Coordinates of N, CA and C in Angstrom, one line a residue:
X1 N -110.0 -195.4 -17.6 CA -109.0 -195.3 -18.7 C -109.1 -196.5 -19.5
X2 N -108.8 -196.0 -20.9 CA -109.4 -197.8 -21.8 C -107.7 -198.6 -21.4
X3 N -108.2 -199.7 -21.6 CA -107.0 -201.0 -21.1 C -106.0 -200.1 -22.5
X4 N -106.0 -200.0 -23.4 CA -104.9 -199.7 -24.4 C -104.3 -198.8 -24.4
X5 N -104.8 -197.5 -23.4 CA -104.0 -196.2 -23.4 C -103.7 -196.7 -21.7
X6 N -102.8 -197.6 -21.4 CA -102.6 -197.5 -19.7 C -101.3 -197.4 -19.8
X7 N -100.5 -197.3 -18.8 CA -99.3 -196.5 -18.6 C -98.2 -197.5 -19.0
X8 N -97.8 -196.9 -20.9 CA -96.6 -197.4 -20.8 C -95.2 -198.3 -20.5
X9 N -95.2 -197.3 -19.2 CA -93.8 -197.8 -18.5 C -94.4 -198.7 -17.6
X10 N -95.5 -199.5 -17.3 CA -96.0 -200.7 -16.9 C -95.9 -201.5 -17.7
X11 N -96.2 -201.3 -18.7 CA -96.6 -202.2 -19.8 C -95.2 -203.1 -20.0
X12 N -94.1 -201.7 -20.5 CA -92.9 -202.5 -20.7 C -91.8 -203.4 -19.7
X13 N -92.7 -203.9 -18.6 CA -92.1 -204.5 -17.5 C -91.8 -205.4 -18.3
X14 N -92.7 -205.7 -18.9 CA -92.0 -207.2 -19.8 C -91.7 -208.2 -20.3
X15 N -90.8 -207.1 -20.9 CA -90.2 -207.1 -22.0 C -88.6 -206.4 -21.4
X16 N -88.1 -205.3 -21.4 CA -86.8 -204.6 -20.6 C -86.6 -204.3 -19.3
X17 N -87.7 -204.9 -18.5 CA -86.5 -204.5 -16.8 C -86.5 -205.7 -16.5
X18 N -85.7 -205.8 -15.3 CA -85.8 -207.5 -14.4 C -86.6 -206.7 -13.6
X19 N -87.6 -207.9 -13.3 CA -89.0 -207.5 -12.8 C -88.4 -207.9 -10.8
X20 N -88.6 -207.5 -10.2 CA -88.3 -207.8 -8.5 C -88.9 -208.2 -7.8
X21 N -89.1 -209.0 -6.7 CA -90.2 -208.8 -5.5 C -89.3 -208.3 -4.0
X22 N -88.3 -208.0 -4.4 CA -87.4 -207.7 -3.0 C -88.4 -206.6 -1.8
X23 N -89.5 -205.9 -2.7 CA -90.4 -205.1 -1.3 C -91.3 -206.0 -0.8
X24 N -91.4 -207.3 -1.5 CA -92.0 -208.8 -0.4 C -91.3 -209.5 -0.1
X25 N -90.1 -209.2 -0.2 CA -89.5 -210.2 0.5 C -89.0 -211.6 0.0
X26 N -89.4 -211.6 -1.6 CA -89.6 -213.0 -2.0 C -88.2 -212.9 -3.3
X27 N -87.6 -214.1 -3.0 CA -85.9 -214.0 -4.1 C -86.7 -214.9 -5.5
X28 N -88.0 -215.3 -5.6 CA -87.9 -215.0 -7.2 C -89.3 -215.2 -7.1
X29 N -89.2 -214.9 -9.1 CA -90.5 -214.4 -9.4 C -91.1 -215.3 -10.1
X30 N -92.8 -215.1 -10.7 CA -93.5 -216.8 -10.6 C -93.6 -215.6 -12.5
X31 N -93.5 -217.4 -13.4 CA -93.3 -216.4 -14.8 C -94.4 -217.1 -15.5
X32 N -94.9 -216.9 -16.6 CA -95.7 -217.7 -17.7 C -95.1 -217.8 -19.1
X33 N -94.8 -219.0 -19.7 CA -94.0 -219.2 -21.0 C -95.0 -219.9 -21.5
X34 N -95.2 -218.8 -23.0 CA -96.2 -219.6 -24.4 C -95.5 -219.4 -25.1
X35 N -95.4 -221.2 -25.5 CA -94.9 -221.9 -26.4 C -95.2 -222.3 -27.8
X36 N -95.1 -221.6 -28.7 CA -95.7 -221.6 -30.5 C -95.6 -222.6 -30.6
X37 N -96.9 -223.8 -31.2 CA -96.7 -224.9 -31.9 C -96.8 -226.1 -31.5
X38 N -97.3 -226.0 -29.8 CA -97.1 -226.9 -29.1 C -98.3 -227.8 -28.8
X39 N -98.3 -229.2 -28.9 CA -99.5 -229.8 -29.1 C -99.5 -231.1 -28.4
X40 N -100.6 -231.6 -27.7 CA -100.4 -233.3 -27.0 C -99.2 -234.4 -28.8
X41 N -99.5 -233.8 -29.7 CA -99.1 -234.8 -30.8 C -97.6 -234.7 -30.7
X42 N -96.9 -233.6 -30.6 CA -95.6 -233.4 -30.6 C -94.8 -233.0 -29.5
X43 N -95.5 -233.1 -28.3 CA -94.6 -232.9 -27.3 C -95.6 -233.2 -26.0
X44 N -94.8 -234.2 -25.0 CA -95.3 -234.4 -24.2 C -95.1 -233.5 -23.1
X45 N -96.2 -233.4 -22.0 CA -95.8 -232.6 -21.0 C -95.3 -233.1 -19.7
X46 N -95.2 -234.4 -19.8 CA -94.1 -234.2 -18.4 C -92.6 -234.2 -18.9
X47 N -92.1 -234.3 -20.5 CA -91.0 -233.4 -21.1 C -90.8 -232.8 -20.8
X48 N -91.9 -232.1 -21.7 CA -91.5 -230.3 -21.5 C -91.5 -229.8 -20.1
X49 N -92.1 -230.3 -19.6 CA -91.5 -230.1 -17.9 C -90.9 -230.1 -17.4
X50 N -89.8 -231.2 -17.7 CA -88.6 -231.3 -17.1 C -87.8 -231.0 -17.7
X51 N -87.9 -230.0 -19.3 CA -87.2 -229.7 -19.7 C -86.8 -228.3 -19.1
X52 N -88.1 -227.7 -18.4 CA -87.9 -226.3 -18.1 C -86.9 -226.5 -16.6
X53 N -87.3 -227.5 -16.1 CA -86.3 -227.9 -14.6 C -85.5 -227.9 -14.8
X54 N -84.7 -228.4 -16.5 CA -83.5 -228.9 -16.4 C -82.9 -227.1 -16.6
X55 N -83.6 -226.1 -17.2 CA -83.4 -224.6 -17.4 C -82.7 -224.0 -15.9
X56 N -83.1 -224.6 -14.6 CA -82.8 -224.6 -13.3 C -83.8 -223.1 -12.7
X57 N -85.5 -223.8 -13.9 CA -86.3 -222.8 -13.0 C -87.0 -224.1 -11.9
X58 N -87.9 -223.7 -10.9 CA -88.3 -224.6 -10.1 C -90.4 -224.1 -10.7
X59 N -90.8 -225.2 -9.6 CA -92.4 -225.3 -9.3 C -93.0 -225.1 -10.8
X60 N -92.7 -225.7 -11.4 CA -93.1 -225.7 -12.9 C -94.6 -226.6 -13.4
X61 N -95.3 -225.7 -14.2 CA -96.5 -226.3 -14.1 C -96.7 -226.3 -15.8
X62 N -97.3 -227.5 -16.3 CA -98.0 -227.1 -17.0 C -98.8 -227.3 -17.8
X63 N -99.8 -226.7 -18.4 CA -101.3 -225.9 -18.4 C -102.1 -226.3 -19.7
X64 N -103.0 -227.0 -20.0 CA -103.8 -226.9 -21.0 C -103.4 -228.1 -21.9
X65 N -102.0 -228.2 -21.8 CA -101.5 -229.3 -22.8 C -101.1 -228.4 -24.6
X66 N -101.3 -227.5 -24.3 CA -101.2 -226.6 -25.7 C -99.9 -225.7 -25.6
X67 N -98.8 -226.3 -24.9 CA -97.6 -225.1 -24.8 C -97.4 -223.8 -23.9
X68 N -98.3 -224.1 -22.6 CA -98.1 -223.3 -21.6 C -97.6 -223.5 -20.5
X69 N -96.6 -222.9 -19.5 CA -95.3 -223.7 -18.9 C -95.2 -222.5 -17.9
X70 N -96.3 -222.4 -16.7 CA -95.5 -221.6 -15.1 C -94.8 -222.2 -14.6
X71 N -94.1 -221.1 -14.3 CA -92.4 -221.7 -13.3 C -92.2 -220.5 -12.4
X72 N -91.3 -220.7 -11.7 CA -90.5 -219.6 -10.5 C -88.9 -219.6 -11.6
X73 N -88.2 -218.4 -10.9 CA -87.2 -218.4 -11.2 C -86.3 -216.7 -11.0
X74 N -85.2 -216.5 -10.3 CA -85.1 -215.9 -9.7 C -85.1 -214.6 -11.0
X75 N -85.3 -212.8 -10.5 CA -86.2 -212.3 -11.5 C -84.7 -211.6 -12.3
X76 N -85.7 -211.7 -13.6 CA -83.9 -212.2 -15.0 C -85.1 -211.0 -15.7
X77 N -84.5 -210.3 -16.8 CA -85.2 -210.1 -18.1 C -85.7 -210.9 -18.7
X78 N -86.4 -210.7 -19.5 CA -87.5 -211.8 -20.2 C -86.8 -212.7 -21.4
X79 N -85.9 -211.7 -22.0 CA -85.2 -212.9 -23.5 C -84.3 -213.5 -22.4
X80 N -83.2 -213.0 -21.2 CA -82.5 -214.5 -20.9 C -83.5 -215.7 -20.6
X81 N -84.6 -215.4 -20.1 CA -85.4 -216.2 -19.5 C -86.0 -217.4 -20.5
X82 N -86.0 -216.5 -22.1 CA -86.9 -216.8 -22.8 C -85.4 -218.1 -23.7
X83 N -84.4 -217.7 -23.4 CA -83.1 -218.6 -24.2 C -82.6 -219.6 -23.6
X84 N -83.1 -219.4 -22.0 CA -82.5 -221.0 -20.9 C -83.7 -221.7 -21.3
X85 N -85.0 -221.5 -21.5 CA -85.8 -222.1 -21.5 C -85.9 -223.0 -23.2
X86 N -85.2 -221.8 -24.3 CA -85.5 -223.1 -25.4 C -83.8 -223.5 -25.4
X87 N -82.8 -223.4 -24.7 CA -81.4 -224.2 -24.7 C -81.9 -225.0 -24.0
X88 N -82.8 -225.6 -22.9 CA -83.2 -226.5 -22.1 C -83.8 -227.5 -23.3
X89 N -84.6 -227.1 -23.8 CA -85.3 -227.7 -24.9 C -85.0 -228.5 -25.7
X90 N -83.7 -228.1 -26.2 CA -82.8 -228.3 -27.3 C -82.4 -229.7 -26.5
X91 N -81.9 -229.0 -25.2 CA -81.3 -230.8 -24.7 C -82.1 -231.7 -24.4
X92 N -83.3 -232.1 -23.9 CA -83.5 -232.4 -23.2 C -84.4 -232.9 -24.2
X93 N -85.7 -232.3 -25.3 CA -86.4 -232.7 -26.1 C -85.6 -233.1 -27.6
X94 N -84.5 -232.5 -27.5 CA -83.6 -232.7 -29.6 C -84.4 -231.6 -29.8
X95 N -84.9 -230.4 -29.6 CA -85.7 -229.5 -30.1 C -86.4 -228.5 -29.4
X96 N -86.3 -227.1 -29.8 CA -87.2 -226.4 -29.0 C -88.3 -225.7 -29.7
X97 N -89.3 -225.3 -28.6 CA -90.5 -224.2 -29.5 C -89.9 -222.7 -29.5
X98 N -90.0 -222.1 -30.1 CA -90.1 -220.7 -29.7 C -91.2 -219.8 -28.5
X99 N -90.5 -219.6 -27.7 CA -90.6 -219.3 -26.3 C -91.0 -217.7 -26.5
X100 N -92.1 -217.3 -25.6 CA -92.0 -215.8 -25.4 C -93.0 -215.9 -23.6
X101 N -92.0 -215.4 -22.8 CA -92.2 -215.3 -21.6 C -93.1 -214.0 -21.1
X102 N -93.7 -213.9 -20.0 CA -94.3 -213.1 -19.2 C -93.9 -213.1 -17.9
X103 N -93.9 -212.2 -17.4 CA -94.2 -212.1 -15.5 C -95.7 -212.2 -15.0
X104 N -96.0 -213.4 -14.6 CA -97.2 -213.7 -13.8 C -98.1 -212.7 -13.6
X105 N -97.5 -211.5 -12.9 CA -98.3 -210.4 -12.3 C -98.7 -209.3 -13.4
X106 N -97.6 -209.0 -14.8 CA -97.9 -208.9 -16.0 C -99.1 -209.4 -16.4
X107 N -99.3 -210.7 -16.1 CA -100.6 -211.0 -17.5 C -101.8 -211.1 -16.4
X108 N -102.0 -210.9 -14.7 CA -103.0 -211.0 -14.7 C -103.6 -209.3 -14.6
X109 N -102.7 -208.2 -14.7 CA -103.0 -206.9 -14.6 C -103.7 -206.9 -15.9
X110 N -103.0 -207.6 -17.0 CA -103.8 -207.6 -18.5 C -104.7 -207.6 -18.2
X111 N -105.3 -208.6 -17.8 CA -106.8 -209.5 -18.0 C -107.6 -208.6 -16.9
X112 N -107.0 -208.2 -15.6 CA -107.7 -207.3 -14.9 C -108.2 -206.0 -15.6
X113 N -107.8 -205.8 -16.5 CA -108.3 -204.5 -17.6 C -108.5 -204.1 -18.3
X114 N -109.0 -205.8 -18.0 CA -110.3 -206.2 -19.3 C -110.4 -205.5 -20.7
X115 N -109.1 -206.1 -21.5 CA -108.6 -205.5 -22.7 C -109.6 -204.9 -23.5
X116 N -110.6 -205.9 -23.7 CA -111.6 -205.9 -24.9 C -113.0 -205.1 -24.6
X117 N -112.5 -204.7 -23.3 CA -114.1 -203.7 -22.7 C -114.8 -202.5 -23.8
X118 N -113.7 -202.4 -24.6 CA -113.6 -201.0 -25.5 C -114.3 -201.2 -27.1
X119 N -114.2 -202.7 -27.3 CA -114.9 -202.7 -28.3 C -115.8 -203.9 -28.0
X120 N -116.7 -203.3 -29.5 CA -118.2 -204.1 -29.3 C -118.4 -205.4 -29.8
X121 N -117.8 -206.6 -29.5 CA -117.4 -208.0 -29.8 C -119.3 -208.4 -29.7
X122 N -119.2 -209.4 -30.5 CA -120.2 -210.5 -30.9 C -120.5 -211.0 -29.8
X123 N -121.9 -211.5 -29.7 CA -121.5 -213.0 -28.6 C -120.9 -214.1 -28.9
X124 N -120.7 -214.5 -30.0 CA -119.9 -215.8 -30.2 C -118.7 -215.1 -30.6
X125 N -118.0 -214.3 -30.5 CA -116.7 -214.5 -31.2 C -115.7 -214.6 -29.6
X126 N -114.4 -215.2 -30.2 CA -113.7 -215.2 -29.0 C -112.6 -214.0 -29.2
X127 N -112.6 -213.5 -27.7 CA -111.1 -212.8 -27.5 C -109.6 -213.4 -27.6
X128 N -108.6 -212.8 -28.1 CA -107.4 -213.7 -28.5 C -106.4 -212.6 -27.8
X129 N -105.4 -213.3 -27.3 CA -104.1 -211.9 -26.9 C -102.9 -213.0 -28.0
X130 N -102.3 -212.2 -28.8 CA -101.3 -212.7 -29.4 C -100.3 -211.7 -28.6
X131 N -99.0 -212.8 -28.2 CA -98.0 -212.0 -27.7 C -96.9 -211.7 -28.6
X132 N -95.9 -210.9 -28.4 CA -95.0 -210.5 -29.9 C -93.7 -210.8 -28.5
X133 N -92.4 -211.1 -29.5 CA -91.0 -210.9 -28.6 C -90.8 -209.7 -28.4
X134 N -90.8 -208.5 -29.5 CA -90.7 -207.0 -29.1 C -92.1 -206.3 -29.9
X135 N -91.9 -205.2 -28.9 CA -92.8 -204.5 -30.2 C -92.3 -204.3 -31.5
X136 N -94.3 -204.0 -32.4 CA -93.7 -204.0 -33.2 C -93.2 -203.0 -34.2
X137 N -92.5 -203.0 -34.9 CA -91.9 -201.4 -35.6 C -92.7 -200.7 -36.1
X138 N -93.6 -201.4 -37.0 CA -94.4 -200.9 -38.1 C -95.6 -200.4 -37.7
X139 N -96.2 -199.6 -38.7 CA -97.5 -198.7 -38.3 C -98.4 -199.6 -38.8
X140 N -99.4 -200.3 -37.9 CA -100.5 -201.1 -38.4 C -102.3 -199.7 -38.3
X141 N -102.4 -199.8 -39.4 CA -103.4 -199.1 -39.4 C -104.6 -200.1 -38.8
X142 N -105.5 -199.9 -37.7 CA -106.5 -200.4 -37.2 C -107.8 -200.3 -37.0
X143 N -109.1 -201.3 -37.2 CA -109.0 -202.7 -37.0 C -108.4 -203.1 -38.6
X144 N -107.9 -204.2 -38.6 CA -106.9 -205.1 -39.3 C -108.2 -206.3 -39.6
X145 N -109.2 -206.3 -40.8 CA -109.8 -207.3 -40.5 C -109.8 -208.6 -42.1
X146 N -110.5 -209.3 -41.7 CA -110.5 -210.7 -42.8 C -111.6 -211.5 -42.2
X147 N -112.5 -211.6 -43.1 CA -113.7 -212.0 -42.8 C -114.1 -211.8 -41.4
X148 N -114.9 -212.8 -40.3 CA -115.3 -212.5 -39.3 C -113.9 -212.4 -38.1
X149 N -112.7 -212.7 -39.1 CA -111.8 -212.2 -37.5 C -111.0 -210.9 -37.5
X150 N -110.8 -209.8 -36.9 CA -110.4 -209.0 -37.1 C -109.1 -208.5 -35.6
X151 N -108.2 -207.8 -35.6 CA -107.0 -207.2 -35.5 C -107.5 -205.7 -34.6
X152 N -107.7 -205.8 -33.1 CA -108.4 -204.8 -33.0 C -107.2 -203.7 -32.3
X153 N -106.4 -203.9 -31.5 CA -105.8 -203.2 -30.6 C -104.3 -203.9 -30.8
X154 N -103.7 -202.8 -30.8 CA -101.7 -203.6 -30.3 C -101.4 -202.7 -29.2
X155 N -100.9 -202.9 -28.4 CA -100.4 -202.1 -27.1 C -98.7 -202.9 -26.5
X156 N -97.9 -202.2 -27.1 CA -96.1 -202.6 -26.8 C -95.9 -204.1 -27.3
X157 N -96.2 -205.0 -26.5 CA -96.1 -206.2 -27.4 C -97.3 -207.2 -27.0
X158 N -98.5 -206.2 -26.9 CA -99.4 -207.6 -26.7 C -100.6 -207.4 -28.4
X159 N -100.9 -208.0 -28.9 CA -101.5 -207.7 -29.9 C -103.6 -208.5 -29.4
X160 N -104.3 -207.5 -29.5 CA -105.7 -208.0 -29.0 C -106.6 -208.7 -30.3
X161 N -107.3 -209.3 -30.3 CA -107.9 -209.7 -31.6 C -109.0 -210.5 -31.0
X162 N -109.9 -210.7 -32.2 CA -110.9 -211.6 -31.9 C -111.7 -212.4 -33.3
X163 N -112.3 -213.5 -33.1 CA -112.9 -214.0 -34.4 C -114.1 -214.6 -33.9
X164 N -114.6 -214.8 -34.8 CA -115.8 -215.9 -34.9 C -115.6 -217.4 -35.5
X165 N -115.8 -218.2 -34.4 CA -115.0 -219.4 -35.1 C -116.1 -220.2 -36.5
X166 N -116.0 -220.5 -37.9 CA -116.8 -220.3 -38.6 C -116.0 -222.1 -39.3
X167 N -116.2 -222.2 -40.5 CA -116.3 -223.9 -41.6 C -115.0 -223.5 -41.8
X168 N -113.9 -222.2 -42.3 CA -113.5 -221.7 -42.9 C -111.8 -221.9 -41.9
X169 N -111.9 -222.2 -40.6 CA -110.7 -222.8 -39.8 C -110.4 -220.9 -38.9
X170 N -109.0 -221.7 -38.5 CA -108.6 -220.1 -37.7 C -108.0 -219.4 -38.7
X171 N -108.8 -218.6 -40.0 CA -108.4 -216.9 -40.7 C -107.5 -216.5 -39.7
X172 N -107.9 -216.3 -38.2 CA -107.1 -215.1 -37.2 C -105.9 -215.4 -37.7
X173 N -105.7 -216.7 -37.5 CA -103.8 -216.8 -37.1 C -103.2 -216.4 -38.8
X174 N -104.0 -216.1 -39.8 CA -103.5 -216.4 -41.2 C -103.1 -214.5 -40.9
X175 N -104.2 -213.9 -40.5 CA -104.3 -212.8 -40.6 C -103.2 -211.9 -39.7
X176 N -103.2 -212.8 -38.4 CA -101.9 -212.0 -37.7 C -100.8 -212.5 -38.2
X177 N -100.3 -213.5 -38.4 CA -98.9 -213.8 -39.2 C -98.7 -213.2 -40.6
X178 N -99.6 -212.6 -41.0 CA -99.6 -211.3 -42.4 C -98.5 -210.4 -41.5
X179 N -99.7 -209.9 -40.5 CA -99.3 -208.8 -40.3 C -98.1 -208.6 -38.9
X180 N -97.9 -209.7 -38.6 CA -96.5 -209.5 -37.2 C -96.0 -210.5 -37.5
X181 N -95.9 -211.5 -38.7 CA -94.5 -212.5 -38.6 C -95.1 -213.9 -38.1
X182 N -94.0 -214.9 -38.4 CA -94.1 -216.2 -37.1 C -93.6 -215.8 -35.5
X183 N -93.2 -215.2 -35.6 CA -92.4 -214.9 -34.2 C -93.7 -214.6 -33.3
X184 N -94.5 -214.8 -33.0 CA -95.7 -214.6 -32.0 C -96.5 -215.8 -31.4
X185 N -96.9 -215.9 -30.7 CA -97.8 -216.9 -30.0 C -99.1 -216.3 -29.5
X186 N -100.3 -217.4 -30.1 CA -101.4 -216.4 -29.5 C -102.1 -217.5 -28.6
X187 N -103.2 -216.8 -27.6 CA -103.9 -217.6 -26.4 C -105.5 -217.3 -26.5
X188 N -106.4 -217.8 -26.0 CA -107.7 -217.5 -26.4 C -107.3 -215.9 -24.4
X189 N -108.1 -215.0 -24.5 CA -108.1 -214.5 -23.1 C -107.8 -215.1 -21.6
X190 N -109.3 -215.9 -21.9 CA -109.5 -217.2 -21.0 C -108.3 -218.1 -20.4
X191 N -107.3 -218.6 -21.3 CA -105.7 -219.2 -21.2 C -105.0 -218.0 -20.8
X192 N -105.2 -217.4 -20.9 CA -104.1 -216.1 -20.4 C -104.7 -216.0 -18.8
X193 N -105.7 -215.8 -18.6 CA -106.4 -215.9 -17.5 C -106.1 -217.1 -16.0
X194 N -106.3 -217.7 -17.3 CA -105.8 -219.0 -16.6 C -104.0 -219.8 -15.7
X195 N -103.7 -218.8 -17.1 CA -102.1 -219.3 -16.6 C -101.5 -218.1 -16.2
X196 N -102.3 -217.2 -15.7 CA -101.7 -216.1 -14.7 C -102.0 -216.2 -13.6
X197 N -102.6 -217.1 -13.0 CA -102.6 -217.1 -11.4 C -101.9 -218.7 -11.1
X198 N -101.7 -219.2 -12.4 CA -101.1 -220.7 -12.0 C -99.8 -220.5 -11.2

């Protein structure tokens, strides 16, 4: 079955339920927070680190140096999760990023199915997952494209995309903020990959 038609009520884990591990036994759950905007220039990471401790999540990691932040924390819905973590911010930095969380097990089922298998990508172009806070309302007629990057798939709130990186900078990000707002954060696959088993 293609990764974009998969089952719904998986998908919207989350985003609307508190996600569980109580059939393992385990009282919380391991999360991934990407952070819009976030850069070695304007924010350091043993901060933002301790800013998410100070949220009173634990085992906090984090990733790349580009605004990506694993933590534990006992299993909450995604916006409270997503509001302790930028009121932590607020204190602790004078400022926060705009936060959009995942459940660990969420983003590696993504990547296990293997979003982009469906279309016929370039060898140089990269896969991108832009994440959205909710889905989105509007009817995006698809592919969505602008020069070599193009808008291939949305599925609940993950939006799939890809470009070719060219003289001309990231068109992608010009192109998705047309079309879904600032409110999104995007990751190359690979980072999503990455900070789902962290």
């Amino acid at each position: 079955m293609p990764t974009l038609q998969r089952d719904r009520a998986v998908r919207s884990i989350a985003i609307n339920t508190t996600a569980t591990t109580t059939t393992l036994g385990a009282s919380v759950q391991r999360y991934v927070a990407f952070l819009r905007g976030v850069s070695p220039m304007n924010c350091k990471m043993p901060e933002l680190k301790r800013s998410f401790e100070a949220a009173g999540f634990v085992d906090v990691r984090t990733l790349l140096s580009s605004g990506n932040v694993a933590f534990s924390a006992s299993p909450a819905v995604v916006p409270e999760l997503e509001a302790a973590a930028e009121e932590a911010m607020k204190r602790v930095l004078g400022k926060a990023f705009l936060t959009i969380v995942r459940p660990s097990f969420f983003l590696r089922s993504l990547v296990e199915g293997a979003p982009f298998a469906e279309f016929a990508l370039s060898a140089n172009a990269k896969p991108v997952v832009t994440f959205l806070r909710r889905p989105h309302e509007g009817v995006v007629a698809l592919p969505v494209k602008q020069g070599q990057a193009a808008i291939l798939g949305l599925e609940g709130t993950e939006v799939f995309s890809a470009y070719v990186p060219d003289e001309k900078g990231p068109i992608f990000m010009t192109l998705l903020e047309r079309t879904f707002g600032k409110d999104i954060t995007t990751r190359t696959l690979e980072t999503v990959r990455k900070c789902s088993v962290a």
